[in-house]
Structures are given as C-alpha cells and as structure tokens.
Amino acid sequence: MSPHRNGNLSVKPLQEFVLEGFAGGPQTQALLFALFLALYVVAVLGNLTMMVVITLDVRLHSPMYFFLKNLSFVDLCYSSVIAPKALATFLSSSKLITFAGCATQFFFFSLLVTTEGFLLAVMAYDRFVAICSPLRYPTTMRPSVCACLVLGCYCGGCLNSILQTSFTFSLPFCSSSHIDHFFCDVPPLLKLACADTTINELVMFGICGLIIVGTTLVVLVSYGYITVTILRMCSGGGRHKLFSTCGSHMTAVSLFYGTVFVMYAQPGAVESMEQGKVVSVFYTLVIPMLNPLIYSLRNKDVKDALRRLGQKHTAT
C-alpha cells in the first residue's frame, strides 16, 4: 500500500490473506493438528455411518430419519469446509489463503451452518406432528412435504450466505492481511476492514438473531406441546421412549444454538477473537462429531440398525 499525498493509505485489493490460527510454537501447532485431525476423522466416520445406515436399513425410511440423514450430510460438509484448510495451516509456515478461497470458504460455511439451524427446527416440528397429531402424521409429513422442507432449509441457508458474503467481501481490506482466526469468518474479517463496519455488524447481528430467535421459537413451542402430550400419556414405557428420542434432539439443539448465539448474535462478539476461536472449534468440529453419537447412543432404532448391518456384514 502506498501513501496518498494527503497522508492516507491507498486501498489496494488484497489477493490473499494469512490465517494466523492459534498462537504457539511448533509443538503447540503439532498438538493442535493432532486434535483437529482426531475430531475431524471421528466426525467424518460418524456422519458417514449415520448416512449409510439410514440409507440401507428400510426400517429407518421415515421422515425423522430422512431429516437426520440430511443433518449428518450438513455436518459432514461444513466440518469439511473448515478442517482440511485448518490442518494444512498448522503444518505450513506461510498459512496463506487466497481472497477467492477465503470468500468461497466463508460462503459455504455460512450456507451450511445456517441450513443446520433450520434443519434442527424442522426436526422439532416433525416430532411435534408425530407425537401430538399421530393420525395426521403420514399425511402431514409425506415425502413430498419432507423434501420441500429440506429444500427450504437449503434455500434459507443460501440466502443468508449470499447476503453475508456480499456484505463482508465488498468491504475494502487495507489495515492488514492477517486474519486472527483459523478460518474465514465474519468477526475477524470485519476487524481488517478500513471502512465503517457498523452496517455489516448490524446486518450480522440482525440476520443471525432473527434466524436464531425464529428457529428457537419453533423448537420451544414444538417441545412445549410435546412435553404436555407426553405427560398426559398413561404408559410409562412409551413416555420414557419418547423422552429419550426427544432428549437427543434437544441436546443437539442446545449445543448448536448456544455456541452460535455466543459467536454471532450478541453485542461484542466481534471484539472477542480469542474466545471466538475456542467457540468456533466447538461448533465447527466438536458438534459435528457429537451429533452422530448423540443420535445413535440414545436411539434404540439406530442401535438396532447398526447391529443388523454389522451382522449382515459378518455373515457375508
């Protein structure tokens, strides 16, 4: 960048960024590489297993597991958008990412993480219809409706991603090329801009807040009705099974929305980069790793399907 005659810096388009990641020497970077690799491998294996089991087992061809398979697909994709590049930067001295690569990573991450939020809300609605209106469930949640709901989740994620990406990458970046993060995300990118980012921050907080509040309301209202319906049931065994199934989803919802709210939907989120890195590890790698475990370990149907698939593989 060259100075103007008035003393200001001229704004030249950046061709690449530097992902600073986490501070520390070679040993720290090696430990982080091992941690990220372990989390990513478990996430990939777990989500692939869920997708394969649900696809191959006819007994799991129901709306609930259709949504769960899509959740596993989204988890697999959005952890894959982040982890490989982060692993490469831990072993590299340059830690470079091109401007186009940064924008692409940001776009797909934003698309997939927003889609996951919508999917979790749709899954809560699915459980609401199944438990509170069981006679209408086959009609209400017929395959065409389920497909439209999933498509709507992706469209909502794509719309948010287009808005966030266009607002963020239309800013002039001139203060530095060093991103204080291990991937391209809104808060650290806004800190590099040499223009007023108030509108961008309002857009981020507004859109993320609207999405989080809207989908959380769907979840809370759905589970409010579900809880009342379950408590009215006479059968203790049926009550326990339903609470177990719904408990898995509520655990996944709490983990996801809690971390996303801390990162994007509170004032001051842009300022706390060190906290943001730790929180980001949780929702980019830990949650995608935990979701298959949550849904398999607490779900009798999935465990039975895994056992049948294992027996079939052993027999052949």
PDB file of C-alpha atoms in Angstrom, residues 30-284:
ATOM      1  CA  ALA A  30       1.549 -30.229  16.243  1.00  0.00           C
ATOM      2  CA  LEU A  31      -0.791 -30.829  19.193  1.00  0.00           C
ATOM      3  CA  LEU A  32      -3.482 -28.721  17.575  1.00  0.00           C
ATOM      4  CA  PHE A  33      -3.016 -30.630  14.314  1.00  0.00           C
ATOM      5  CA  ALA A  34      -3.469 -33.947  16.158  1.00  0.00           C
ATOM      6  CA  LEU A  35      -6.564 -32.641  17.995  1.00  0.00           C
ATOM      7  CA  PHE A  36      -8.212 -31.230  14.877  1.00  0.00           C
ATOM      8  CA  LEU A  37      -7.382 -34.379  12.884  1.00  0.00           C
ATOM      9  CA  ALA A  38      -8.896 -36.647  15.552  1.00  0.00           C
ATOM     10  CA  LEU A  39     -12.079 -34.552  15.796  1.00  0.00           C
ATOM     11  CA  TYR A  40     -12.423 -34.377  12.020  1.00  0.00           C
ATOM     12  CA  VAL A  41     -11.865 -38.114  11.439  1.00  0.00           C
ATOM     13  CA  VAL A  42     -14.439 -39.034  14.090  1.00  0.00           C
ATOM     14  CA  ALA A  43     -16.898 -36.507  12.632  1.00  0.00           C
ATOM     15  CA  VAL A  44     -16.453 -37.884   9.102  1.00  0.00           C
ATOM     16  CA  LEU A  45     -16.752 -41.524  10.161  1.00  0.00           C
ATOM     17  CA  GLY A  46     -19.710 -40.874  12.451  1.00  0.00           C
ATOM     18  CA  ASN A  47     -21.736 -38.883   9.944  1.00  0.00           C
ATOM     19  CA  LEU A  48     -20.923 -41.215   7.051  1.00  0.00           C
ATOM     20  CA  THR A  49     -22.009 -44.168   9.200  1.00  0.00           C
ATOM     21  CA  MET A  50     -25.324 -42.488  10.030  1.00  0.00           C
ATOM     22  CA  MET A  51     -25.982 -41.728   6.359  1.00  0.00           C
ATOM     23  CA  VAL A  52     -25.133 -45.279   5.244  1.00  0.00           C
ATOM     24  CA  VAL A  53     -27.168 -46.966   7.997  1.00  0.00           C
ATOM     25  CA  ILE A  54     -30.250 -44.813   7.353  1.00  0.00           C
ATOM     26  CA  THR A  55     -29.965 -45.381   3.601  1.00  0.00           C
ATOM     27  CA  LEU A  56     -29.518 -49.161   3.802  1.00  0.00           C
ATOM     28  CA  ASP A  57     -31.991 -50.009   6.589  1.00  0.00           C
ATOM     29  CA  VAL A  58     -35.573 -49.938   5.284  1.00  0.00           C
ATOM     30  CA  ARG A  59     -36.935 -49.626   8.844  1.00  0.00           C
ATOM     31  CA  LEU A  60     -35.340 -46.214   9.091  1.00  0.00           C
ATOM     32  CA  HIS A  61     -37.010 -44.871   5.946  1.00  0.00           C
ATOM     33  CA  SER A  62     -39.233 -42.425   7.809  1.00  0.00           C
ATOM     34  CA  PRO A  63     -39.388 -38.602   7.920  1.00  0.00           C
ATOM     35  CA  MET A  64     -37.453 -38.381  11.200  1.00  0.00           C
ATOM     36  CA  TYR A  65     -34.502 -40.339   9.820  1.00  0.00           C
ATOM     37  CA  PHE A  66     -34.724 -38.574   6.470  1.00  0.00           C
ATOM     38  CA  PHE A  67     -34.098 -35.313   8.319  1.00  0.00           C
ATOM     39  CA  LEU A  68     -31.399 -36.935  10.436  1.00  0.00           C
ATOM     40  CA  LYS A  69     -29.591 -38.159   7.302  1.00  0.00           C
ATOM     41  CA  ASN A  70     -29.648 -34.628   5.924  1.00  0.00           C
ATOM     42  CA  LEU A  71     -28.338 -33.315   9.253  1.00  0.00           C
ATOM     43  CA  SER A  72     -25.443 -35.774   9.036  1.00  0.00           C
ATOM     44  CA  PHE A  73     -24.758 -34.669   5.465  1.00  0.00           C
ATOM     45  CA  VAL A  74     -24.671 -30.988   6.500  1.00  0.00           C
ATOM     46  CA  ASP A  75     -22.419 -31.771   9.480  1.00  0.00           C
ATOM     47  CA  LEU A  76     -20.057 -33.711   7.231  1.00  0.00           C
ATOM     48  CA  CYS A  77     -19.917 -30.909   4.647  1.00  0.00           C
ATOM     49  CA  TYR A  78     -19.457 -27.939   6.923  1.00  0.00           C
ATOM     50  CA  SER A  79     -16.765 -29.562   9.034  1.00  0.00           C
ATOM     51  CA  SER A  80     -15.035 -30.441   5.734  1.00  0.00           C
ATOM     52  CA  VAL A  81     -15.202 -26.807   4.629  1.00  0.00           C
ATOM     53  CA  ILE A  82     -13.130 -25.809   7.698  1.00  0.00           C
ATOM     54  CA  ALA A  83     -10.953 -28.712   8.902  1.00  0.00           C
ATOM     55  CA  PRO A  84      -8.738 -29.542   5.863  1.00  0.00           C
ATOM     56  CA  LYS A  85      -7.541 -25.946   5.436  1.00  0.00           C
ATOM     57  CA  ALA A  86      -7.026 -25.572   9.207  1.00  0.00           C
ATOM     58  CA  LEU A  87      -4.963 -28.780   9.268  1.00  0.00           C
ATOM     59  CA  ALA A  88      -2.849 -27.515   6.376  1.00  0.00           C
ATOM     60  CA  THR A  89      -2.133 -24.209   8.103  1.00  0.00           C
ATOM     61  CA  PHE A  90      -0.951 -25.971  11.274  1.00  0.00           C
ATOM     62  CA  LEU A  91       1.792 -27.643   9.222  1.00  0.00           C
ATOM     63  CA  SER A  92       2.589 -24.683   6.982  1.00  0.00           C
ATOM     64  CA  SER A  93       4.765 -21.685   7.704  1.00  0.00           C
ATOM     65  CA  SER A  94       3.004 -19.385   5.215  1.00  0.00           C
ATOM     66  CA  LYS A  95      -0.634 -20.037   6.303  1.00  0.00           C
ATOM     67  CA  LEU A  96      -1.876 -18.269   3.160  1.00  0.00           C
ATOM     68  CA  ILE A  97      -5.381 -18.412   1.706  1.00  0.00           C
ATOM     69  CA  THR A  98      -6.358 -16.564  -1.473  1.00  0.00           C
ATOM     70  CA  PHE A  99      -9.048 -13.896  -1.454  1.00  0.00           C
ATOM     71  CA  ALA A 100     -11.261 -16.100  -3.652  1.00  0.00           C
ATOM     72  CA  GLY A 101     -10.544 -19.122  -1.467  1.00  0.00           C
ATOM     73  CA  CYS A 102     -11.457 -17.158   1.657  1.00  0.00           C
ATOM     74  CA  ALA A 103     -14.727 -15.933   0.117  1.00  0.00           C
ATOM     75  CA  THR A 104     -15.585 -19.456  -1.055  1.00  0.00           C
ATOM     76  CA  GLN A 105     -14.877 -20.979   2.348  1.00  0.00           C
ATOM     77  CA  PHE A 106     -16.950 -18.271   4.028  1.00  0.00           C
ATOM     78  CA  PHE A 107     -19.866 -18.730   1.606  1.00  0.00           C
ATOM     79  CA  PHE A 108     -20.168 -22.491   2.055  1.00  0.00           C
ATOM     80  CA  PHE A 109     -19.616 -22.356   5.801  1.00  0.00           C
ATOM     81  CA  SER A 110     -22.339 -19.725   6.201  1.00  0.00           C
ATOM     82  CA  LEU A 111     -24.692 -21.687   3.923  1.00  0.00           C
ATOM     83  CA  LEU A 112     -24.228 -24.974   5.760  1.00  0.00           C
ATOM     84  CA  VAL A 113     -24.282 -23.685   9.329  1.00  0.00           C
ATOM     85  CA  THR A 114     -27.495 -21.733   8.622  1.00  0.00           C
ATOM     86  CA  THR A 115     -29.028 -24.774   6.948  1.00  0.00           C
ATOM     87  CA  GLU A 116     -28.255 -26.823  10.057  1.00  0.00           C
ATOM     88  CA  GLY A 117     -30.117 -24.311  12.219  1.00  0.00           C
ATOM     89  CA  PHE A 118     -33.194 -24.556  10.001  1.00  0.00           C
ATOM     90  CA  LEU A 119     -32.952 -28.364   9.887  1.00  0.00           C
ATOM     91  CA  LEU A 120     -32.952 -28.605  13.679  1.00  0.00           C
ATOM     92  CA  ALA A 121     -36.141 -26.520  13.757  1.00  0.00           C
ATOM     93  CA  VAL A 122     -37.755 -28.727  11.088  1.00  0.00           C
ATOM     94  CA  MET A 123     -36.823 -31.826  13.088  1.00  0.00           C
ATOM     95  CA  ALA A 124     -38.541 -30.342  16.151  1.00  0.00           C
ATOM     96  CA  TYR A 125     -41.674 -29.688  14.075  1.00  0.00           C
ATOM     97  CA  ASP A 126     -41.541 -33.264  12.777  1.00  0.00           C
ATOM     98  CA  ARG A 127     -41.504 -34.620  16.351  1.00  0.00           C
ATOM     99  CA  PHE A 128     -44.368 -32.278  17.265  1.00  0.00           C
ATOM    100  CA  VAL A 129     -46.581 -33.622  14.477  1.00  0.00           C
ATOM    101  CA  ALA A 130     -45.591 -37.255  15.173  1.00  0.00           C
ATOM    102  CA  ILE A 131     -46.365 -37.070  18.902  1.00  0.00           C
ATOM    103  CA  CYS A 132     -49.192 -34.533  19.101  1.00  0.00           C
ATOM    104  CA  SER A 133     -51.061 -35.465  15.870  1.00  0.00           C
ATOM    105  CA  PRO A 134     -50.077 -39.098  15.161  1.00  0.00           C
ATOM    106  CA  LEU A 135     -53.141 -39.814  12.977  1.00  0.00           C
ATOM    107  CA  ARG A 136     -52.351 -36.876  10.694  1.00  0.00           C
ATOM    108  CA  TYR A 137     -48.606 -37.560  10.648  1.00  0.00           C
ATOM    109  CA  PRO A 138     -48.465 -39.778   7.486  1.00  0.00           C
ATOM    110  CA  THR A 139     -50.328 -37.117   5.516  1.00  0.00           C
ATOM    111  CA  THR A 140     -48.732 -34.032   7.020  1.00  0.00           C
ATOM    112  CA  MET A 141     -45.177 -35.329   6.729  1.00  0.00           C
ATOM    113  CA  ARG A 142     -45.483 -37.162   3.421  1.00  0.00           C
ATOM    114  CA  PRO A 143     -42.283 -37.499   1.332  1.00  0.00           C
ATOM    115  CA  SER A 144     -43.000 -34.501  -0.900  1.00  0.00           C
ATOM    116  CA  VAL A 145     -43.526 -32.246   2.120  1.00  0.00           C
ATOM    117  CA  CYS A 146     -40.316 -33.508   3.753  1.00  0.00           C
ATOM    118  CA  ALA A 147     -38.365 -32.840   0.561  1.00  0.00           C
ATOM    119  CA  CYS A 148     -39.801 -29.314   0.346  1.00  0.00           C
ATOM    120  CA  LEU A 149     -38.906 -28.621   3.986  1.00  0.00           C
ATOM    121  CA  VAL A 150     -35.303 -29.725   3.439  1.00  0.00           C
ATOM    122  CA  LEU A 151     -35.104 -27.709   0.216  1.00  0.00           C
ATOM    123  CA  GLY A 152     -36.423 -24.703   2.125  1.00  0.00           C
ATOM    124  CA  CYS A 153     -33.668 -25.153   4.721  1.00  0.00           C
ATOM    125  CA  TYR A 154     -31.020 -25.071   1.998  1.00  0.00           C
ATOM    126  CA  CYS A 155     -32.637 -22.076   0.286  1.00  0.00           C
ATOM    127  CA  GLY A 156     -32.744 -20.167   3.581  1.00  0.00           C
ATOM    128  CA  GLY A 157     -29.097 -21.018   4.196  1.00  0.00           C
ATOM    129  CA  CYS A 158     -28.156 -19.938   0.676  1.00  0.00           C
ATOM    130  CA  LEU A 159     -29.989 -16.607   1.008  1.00  0.00           C
ATOM    131  CA  ASN A 160     -28.261 -15.811   4.296  1.00  0.00           C
ATOM    132  CA  SER A 161     -24.902 -16.865   2.864  1.00  0.00           C
ATOM    133  CA  ILE A 162     -25.293 -14.632  -0.195  1.00  0.00           C
ATOM    134  CA  LEU A 163     -26.184 -11.640   1.977  1.00  0.00           C
ATOM    135  CA  GLN A 164     -23.359 -12.212   4.489  1.00  0.00           C
ATOM    136  CA  THR A 165     -20.745 -12.897   1.801  1.00  0.00           C
ATOM    137  CA  SER A 166     -21.683  -9.912  -0.359  1.00  0.00           C
ATOM    138  CA  PHE A 167     -21.760  -7.517   2.607  1.00  0.00           C
ATOM    139  CA  THR A 168     -18.467  -8.778   4.032  1.00  0.00           C
ATOM    140  CA  PHE A 169     -16.355  -9.105   0.889  1.00  0.00           C
ATOM    141  CA  SER A 170     -17.500  -5.810  -0.595  1.00  0.00           C
ATOM    142  CA  LEU A 171     -15.583  -4.061   2.205  1.00  0.00           C
ATOM    143  CA  PRO A 172     -12.138  -2.597   1.488  1.00  0.00           C
ATOM    144  CA  PHE A 173      -9.470  -4.544   3.386  1.00  0.00           C
ATOM    145  CA  CYS A 174      -6.388  -2.415   3.952  1.00  0.00           C
ATOM    146  CA  SER A 175      -5.425  -2.421   7.632  1.00  0.00           C
ATOM    147  CA  SER A 176      -3.847  -5.880   7.454  1.00  0.00           C
ATOM    148  CA  SER A 177      -4.000  -9.174   5.586  1.00  0.00           C
ATOM    149  CA  HIS A 178      -3.682 -11.264   8.767  1.00  0.00           C
ATOM    150  CA  ILE A 179      -6.940 -12.927   9.845  1.00  0.00           C
ATOM    151  CA  ASP A 180      -6.874 -13.599  13.583  1.00  0.00           C
ATOM    152  CA  HIS A 181      -8.637 -16.951  13.194  1.00  0.00           C
ATOM    153  CA  PHE A 182      -8.167 -20.446  11.760  1.00  0.00           C
ATOM    154  CA  PHE A 183     -10.789 -19.919   9.031  1.00  0.00           C
ATOM    155  CA  CYS A 184     -12.524 -17.057   7.218  1.00  0.00           C
ATOM    156  CA  ASP A 185     -15.367 -15.836   9.415  1.00  0.00           C
ATOM    157  CA  VAL A 186     -17.273 -12.565   9.761  1.00  0.00           C
ATOM    158  CA  PRO A 187     -15.899 -11.165  13.062  1.00  0.00           C
ATOM    159  CA  PRO A 188     -12.162 -11.396  12.237  1.00  0.00           C
ATOM    160  CA  LEU A 189     -12.751 -10.171   8.671  1.00  0.00           C
ATOM    161  CA  LEU A 190     -14.622  -7.100   9.897  1.00  0.00           C
ATOM    162  CA  LYS A 191     -11.633  -6.201  12.047  1.00  0.00           C
ATOM    163  CA  LEU A 192      -9.467  -5.963   8.903  1.00  0.00           C
ATOM    164  CA  ALA A 193     -11.753  -3.548   7.072  1.00  0.00           C
ATOM    165  CA  CYS A 194     -10.638   0.068   6.660  1.00  0.00           C
ATOM    166  CA  ALA A 195     -14.215   1.335   6.406  1.00  0.00           C
ATOM    167  CA  ASP A 196     -17.073   1.761   8.837  1.00  0.00           C
ATOM    168  CA  THR A 197     -18.415  -1.735   9.593  1.00  0.00           C
ATOM    169  CA  THR A 198     -21.419  -0.650  11.679  1.00  0.00           C
ATOM    170  CA  ILE A 199     -23.904  -1.661   8.992  1.00  0.00           C
ATOM    171  CA  ASN A 200     -22.159  -5.001   8.497  1.00  0.00           C
ATOM    172  CA  GLU A 201     -22.267  -5.725  12.223  1.00  0.00           C
ATOM    173  CA  LEU A 202     -25.941  -4.753  12.391  1.00  0.00           C
ATOM    174  CA  VAL A 203     -26.685  -6.996   9.418  1.00  0.00           C
ATOM    175  CA  MET A 204     -24.814  -9.890  11.036  1.00  0.00           C
ATOM    176  CA  PHE A 205     -26.473  -9.482  14.430  1.00  0.00           C
ATOM    177  CA  GLY A 206     -29.865  -8.798  12.850  1.00  0.00           C
ATOM    178  CA  ILE A 207     -29.948 -11.746  10.438  1.00  0.00           C
ATOM    179  CA  CYS A 208     -28.330 -14.212  12.855  1.00  0.00           C
ATOM    180  CA  GLY A 209     -30.522 -13.008  15.690  1.00  0.00           C
ATOM    181  CA  LEU A 210     -33.658 -13.331  13.557  1.00  0.00           C
ATOM    182  CA  ILE A 211     -32.715 -16.838  12.424  1.00  0.00           C
ATOM    183  CA  ILE A 212     -31.766 -17.980  15.940  1.00  0.00           C
ATOM    184  CA  VAL A 213     -34.834 -16.448  17.605  1.00  0.00           C
ATOM    185  CA  GLY A 214     -37.203 -17.714  14.903  1.00  0.00           C
ATOM    186  CA  THR A 215     -35.913 -21.272  14.852  1.00  0.00           C
ATOM    187  CA  THR A 216     -35.604 -21.362  18.661  1.00  0.00           C
ATOM    188  CA  LEU A 217     -39.254 -20.341  18.981  1.00  0.00           C
ATOM    189  CA  VAL A 218     -40.236 -23.191  16.640  1.00  0.00           C
ATOM    190  CA  VAL A 219     -38.237 -25.617  18.804  1.00  0.00           C
ATOM    191  CA  LEU A 220     -39.578 -24.289  22.132  1.00  0.00           C
ATOM    192  CA  VAL A 221     -43.214 -24.206  21.021  1.00  0.00           C
ATOM    193  CA  SER A 222     -42.940 -27.687  19.487  1.00  0.00           C
ATOM    194  CA  TYR A 223     -41.365 -29.167  22.593  1.00  0.00           C
ATOM    195  CA  GLY A 224     -43.782 -27.340  24.857  1.00  0.00           C
ATOM    196  CA  TYR A 225     -46.689 -29.159  23.189  1.00  0.00           C
ATOM    197  CA  ILE A 226     -44.686 -32.389  23.087  1.00  0.00           C
ATOM    198  CA  THR A 227     -43.953 -32.258  26.823  1.00  0.00           C
ATOM    199  CA  VAL A 228     -47.613 -31.688  27.683  1.00  0.00           C
ATOM    200  CA  THR A 229     -48.675 -34.566  25.398  1.00  0.00           C
ATOM    201  CA  ILE A 230     -46.088 -36.970  26.835  1.00  0.00           C
ATOM    202  CA  LEU A 231     -47.009 -36.138  30.438  1.00  0.00           C
ATOM    203  CA  ARG A 232     -50.646 -36.989  29.667  1.00  0.00           C
ATOM    204  CA  MET A 233     -49.690 -40.476  28.459  1.00  0.00           C
ATOM    205  CA  CYS A 234     -50.606 -43.408  30.695  1.00  0.00           C
ATOM    206  CA  SER A 235     -47.824 -45.742  29.587  1.00  0.00           C
ATOM    207  CA  GLY A 236     -44.567 -45.193  31.467  1.00  0.00           C
ATOM    208  CA  GLY A 237     -42.585 -47.156  28.879  1.00  0.00           C
ATOM    209  CA  GLY A 238     -43.930 -45.095  25.981  1.00  0.00           C
ATOM    210  CA  ARG A 239     -43.255 -41.918  27.917  1.00  0.00           C
ATOM    211  CA  HIS A 240     -39.633 -42.946  28.538  1.00  0.00           C
ATOM    212  CA  LYS A 241     -39.057 -43.841  24.864  1.00  0.00           C
ATOM    213  CA  LEU A 242     -40.435 -40.530  23.623  1.00  0.00           C
ATOM    214  CA  PHE A 243     -38.464 -38.519  26.169  1.00  0.00           C
ATOM    215  CA  SER A 244     -35.317 -40.415  25.136  1.00  0.00           C
ATOM    216  CA  THR A 245     -35.874 -39.684  21.426  1.00  0.00           C
ATOM    217  CA  CYS A 246     -36.719 -36.029  22.006  1.00  0.00           C
ATOM    218  CA  GLY A 247     -33.874 -35.675  24.515  1.00  0.00           C
ATOM    219  CA  SER A 248     -31.322 -36.476  21.807  1.00  0.00           C
ATOM    220  CA  HIS A 249     -32.671 -33.708  19.615  1.00  0.00           C
ATOM    221  CA  MET A 250     -32.862 -31.196  22.462  1.00  0.00           C
ATOM    222  CA  THR A 251     -29.237 -31.937  23.359  1.00  0.00           C
ATOM    223  CA  ALA A 252     -28.140 -31.278  19.769  1.00  0.00           C
ATOM    224  CA  VAL A 253     -30.253 -28.109  19.602  1.00  0.00           C
ATOM    225  CA  SER A 254     -28.871 -26.743  22.894  1.00  0.00           C
ATOM    226  CA  LEU A 255     -25.249 -27.334  21.861  1.00  0.00           C
ATOM    227  CA  PHE A 256     -25.673 -25.792  18.419  1.00  0.00           C
ATOM    228  CA  TYR A 257     -27.786 -22.735  19.231  1.00  0.00           C
ATOM    229  CA  GLY A 258     -25.838 -21.984  22.411  1.00  0.00           C
ATOM    230  CA  THR A 259     -22.477 -21.769  20.652  1.00  0.00           C
ATOM    231  CA  VAL A 260     -23.811 -19.943  17.578  1.00  0.00           C
ATOM    232  CA  PHE A 261     -25.530 -17.354  19.805  1.00  0.00           C
ATOM    233  CA  VAL A 262     -22.311 -16.720  21.730  1.00  0.00           C
ATOM    234  CA  MET A 263     -20.402 -16.231  18.479  1.00  0.00           C
ATOM    235  CA  TYR A 264     -22.757 -14.215  16.282  1.00  0.00           C
ATOM    236  CA  ALA A 265     -25.893 -12.922  17.999  1.00  0.00           C
ATOM    237  CA  GLN A 266     -24.558 -10.891  20.902  1.00  0.00           C
ATOM    238  CA  PRO A 267     -23.036  -7.413  21.006  1.00  0.00           C
ATOM    239  CA  GLY A 268     -19.274  -7.513  21.412  1.00  0.00           C
ATOM    240  CA  ALA A 269     -18.850 -10.823  19.620  1.00  0.00           C
ATOM    241  CA  VAL A 270     -16.601  -9.160  17.041  1.00  0.00           C
ATOM    242  CA  GLU A 271     -14.223  -7.916  19.757  1.00  0.00           C
ATOM    243  CA  SER A 272     -13.549 -11.239  21.478  1.00  0.00           C
ATOM    244  CA  MET A 273     -11.371 -13.108  18.989  1.00  0.00           C
ATOM    245  CA  GLU A 274      -9.659 -15.500  21.424  1.00  0.00           C
ATOM    246  CA  GLN A 275     -12.976 -16.621  22.873  1.00  0.00           C
ATOM    247  CA  GLY A 276     -14.344 -16.791  19.347  1.00  0.00           C
ATOM    248  CA  LYS A 277     -11.646 -19.234  18.232  1.00  0.00           C
ATOM    249  CA  VAL A 278     -12.433 -21.659  21.044  1.00  0.00           C
ATOM    250  CA  VAL A 279     -16.185 -21.400  20.449  1.00  0.00           C
ATOM    251  CA  SER A 280     -15.607 -21.874  16.722  1.00  0.00           C
ATOM    252  CA  VAL A 281     -13.726 -25.141  17.315  1.00  0.00           C
ATOM    253  CA  PHE A 282     -16.740 -26.352  19.244  1.00  0.00           C
ATOM    254  CA  TYR A 283     -19.368 -25.705  16.569  1.00  0.00           C
ATOM    255  CA  THR A 284     -17.202 -26.454  13.513  1.00  0.00           C
TER     256      THR A 284
END
